[in-house]
Amino acid sequence: MEIRTVKGSDYYVISPLINKWWGGRKMSDKLPKLFFDHFSNTSFVAERDGTLVGFLIGFFSQSHQKVAYIHFVGVHPDYRKQSVGNLLYNRFFHVVQQNGRNIVRCVTSPVNQTSIAFHTKMGFSIEEGDKTIDGVYVNTDYDGPHQDRVLFEKHLM
C-alpha cells in the first residue's frame, strides 16, 4: 500500500466517493477543496495497486502551537479492517512530531460508534462533555444546533 500526500486534483476523485462511503449520509459538503489545496503537507491518500482506498485530511492548529487536528478521514468500505486507517493516522502522527507538535485532536458524531471505537483503540481519550450518550461524553451543539460531537485528544510521545 502506498501512502502519499494529497494533491488538489485528489478532491475530484474523493468528493464523489464520500457520500457513498458513508452509506448515503450527506457528508461531502464537510470537505471542501480548500483542504486539498492548503493542507497538502498534512493530508494523505492511501492507494493499493493504483486504487484509492483511504484518505486523511489534517492540519496544524494556527492558535495552539503544540496541536494538530484531524478534520476528515475515510476508508473505502471494501478495505476497512485492513489497517488503512492505522497507516494514515500513523503517517499523520509522524509528520506532527517532526514539526514539534505533540497533541492531536479530532471530533466525531455520537452516532458514529465505529469512529468512537477506532479512536479509542488508537489511544485517543474522550474529552469530558456536558452530557453522556450510551456512556460516552458528548458536547452539545458543538458544530451548531443539534450538531453534538464527541471530542478526542491524543498526546504523542
C-alpha positions in Angstrom: 0.0 0.0 0.0 1.3 3.5 -0.9 0.6 6.5 1.4 1.3 9.9 -0.3 0.4 13.5 0.4 -2.8 14.8 -1.2 -2.9 16.9 -4.4 -5.5 19.4 -5.3 -6.7 17.1 -8.0 -7.5 14.4 -5.4 -10.5 16.4 -4.4 -12.2 15.5 -7.7 -11.7 11.8 -7.0 -12.5 11.8 -3.3 -15.5 14.2 -3.2 -17.9 12.0 -5.3 -17.0 9.0 -3.1 -17.6 10.4 0.3 -21.4 10.1 0.5 -21.2 6.5 -0.9 -18.5 5.5 1.6 -20.7 6.9 4.4 -23.7 4.8 3.4 -25.6 7.7 1.7 -25.1 10.2 4.6 -24.6 13.7 3.2 -21.0 14.3 4.2 -19.2 15.6 1.1 -20.0 19.3 1.9 -17.9 18.9 5.1 -14.8 18.6 2.9 -14.3 21.5 0.5 -11.5 21.7 -2.0 -9.6 24.2 0.1 -8.4 21.4 2.4 -6.7 19.7 -0.6 -5.1 22.9 -1.8 -3.9 24.4 1.6 -3.2 21.4 3.8 -1.4 19.0 1.4 1.6 18.6 3.7 -0.5 17.2 6.5 -3.1 15.3 4.4 -2.7 11.8 2.9 -4.1 9.4 0.4 -3.8 5.6 0.7 -3.7 3.7 -2.6 -3.5 0.0 -3.3 -2.5 -1.0 -6.8 -3.4 2.5 -8.0 -6.9 2.4 -6.4 -7.8 4.9 -3.8 -8.6 3.1 -0.6 -8.5 5.8 2.0 -7.6 9.4 2.9 -6.9 11.6 5.9 -7.2 15.4 5.9 -5.4 17.1 8.8 -3.7 20.3 9.6 -1.7 22.2 12.3 -3.6 24.5 14.6 -2.8 28.1 14.0 -4.0 29.0 17.5 -2.3 26.3 19.6 1.3 25.7 18.7 1.5 22.1 20.0 -1.8 20.9 18.5 -2.6 19.2 15.2 -6.1 18.4 14.1 -7.6 15.6 12.0 -10.5 17.0 10.1 -11.8 14.2 7.9 -10.9 10.5 7.4 -12.4 7.9 5.1 -11.6 4.3 4.2 -13.3 2.5 1.3 -15.8 0.1 2.7 -14.1 -2.9 1.0 -10.8 -2.0 2.7 -12.0 -1.5 6.3 -10.4 -3.6 9.0 -7.2 -3.9 6.9 -5.2 -1.3 8.8 -5.7 1.5 6.2 -6.8 3.9 8.9 -3.9 2.9 11.2 -1.4 3.6 8.4 -2.9 7.0 7.6 -3.1 8.1 11.3 0.5 6.9 11.9 1.8 8.9 8.9 0.0 11.9 10.3 1.4 11.4 13.8 4.9 11.1 12.3 4.5 14.5 10.5 3.0 16.1 13.6 6.0 15.0 15.7 8.5 16.1 13.1 7.0 19.6 13.3 7.4 19.8 17.1 3.8 19.2 17.9 2.6 16.5 20.4 -1.2 16.8 20.7 -3.7 15.6 18.1 -7.4 16.4 18.3 -10.4 15.3 16.3 -14.2 15.0 16.6 -16.9 12.6 15.5 -20.7 12.3 15.8 -22.0 10.4 18.8 -23.9 8.1 16.4 -20.7 7.0 14.8 -19.9 4.1 17.1 -17.3 2.7 14.7 -15.4 6.0 14.8 -15.6 6.2 18.6 -14.2 2.6 18.9 -11.5 3.3 16.3 -10.2 6.4 18.1 -10.3 4.8 21.5 -8.3 1.8 20.1 -5.8 4.3 18.6 -5.1 5.7 22.0 -7.3 8.8 21.9 -9.1 9.9 25.1 -12.6 11.3 25.0 -12.8 14.8 26.4 -15.4 15.5 29.1 -18.6 16.9 27.6 -21.8 18.4 29.1 -23.8 15.2 28.7 -23.3 11.5 28.0 -24.9 9.2 25.4 -24.5 5.5 25.9 -21.8 6.2 28.4 -19.8 8.5 26.1 -19.2 12.1 26.8 -20.8 14.4 24.3 -20.5 18.2 23.7 -24.0 19.6 22.9 -24.4 21.8 19.8 -20.6 21.7 19.3 -20.9 22.2 15.5 -24.2 24.2 15.7 -27.8 23.5 16.8 -28.4 19.8 17.1 -24.8 19.0 16.0 -23.5 17.2 19.1 -19.9 15.9 18.9 -17.5 13.6 20.7 -14.2 15.3 21.2 -10.9 13.3 21.2 -7.4 14.1 22.2 -4.2 12.1 21.9 -0.8 13.0 23.4 2.1 11.8 21.3 5.4 10.8 23.0 
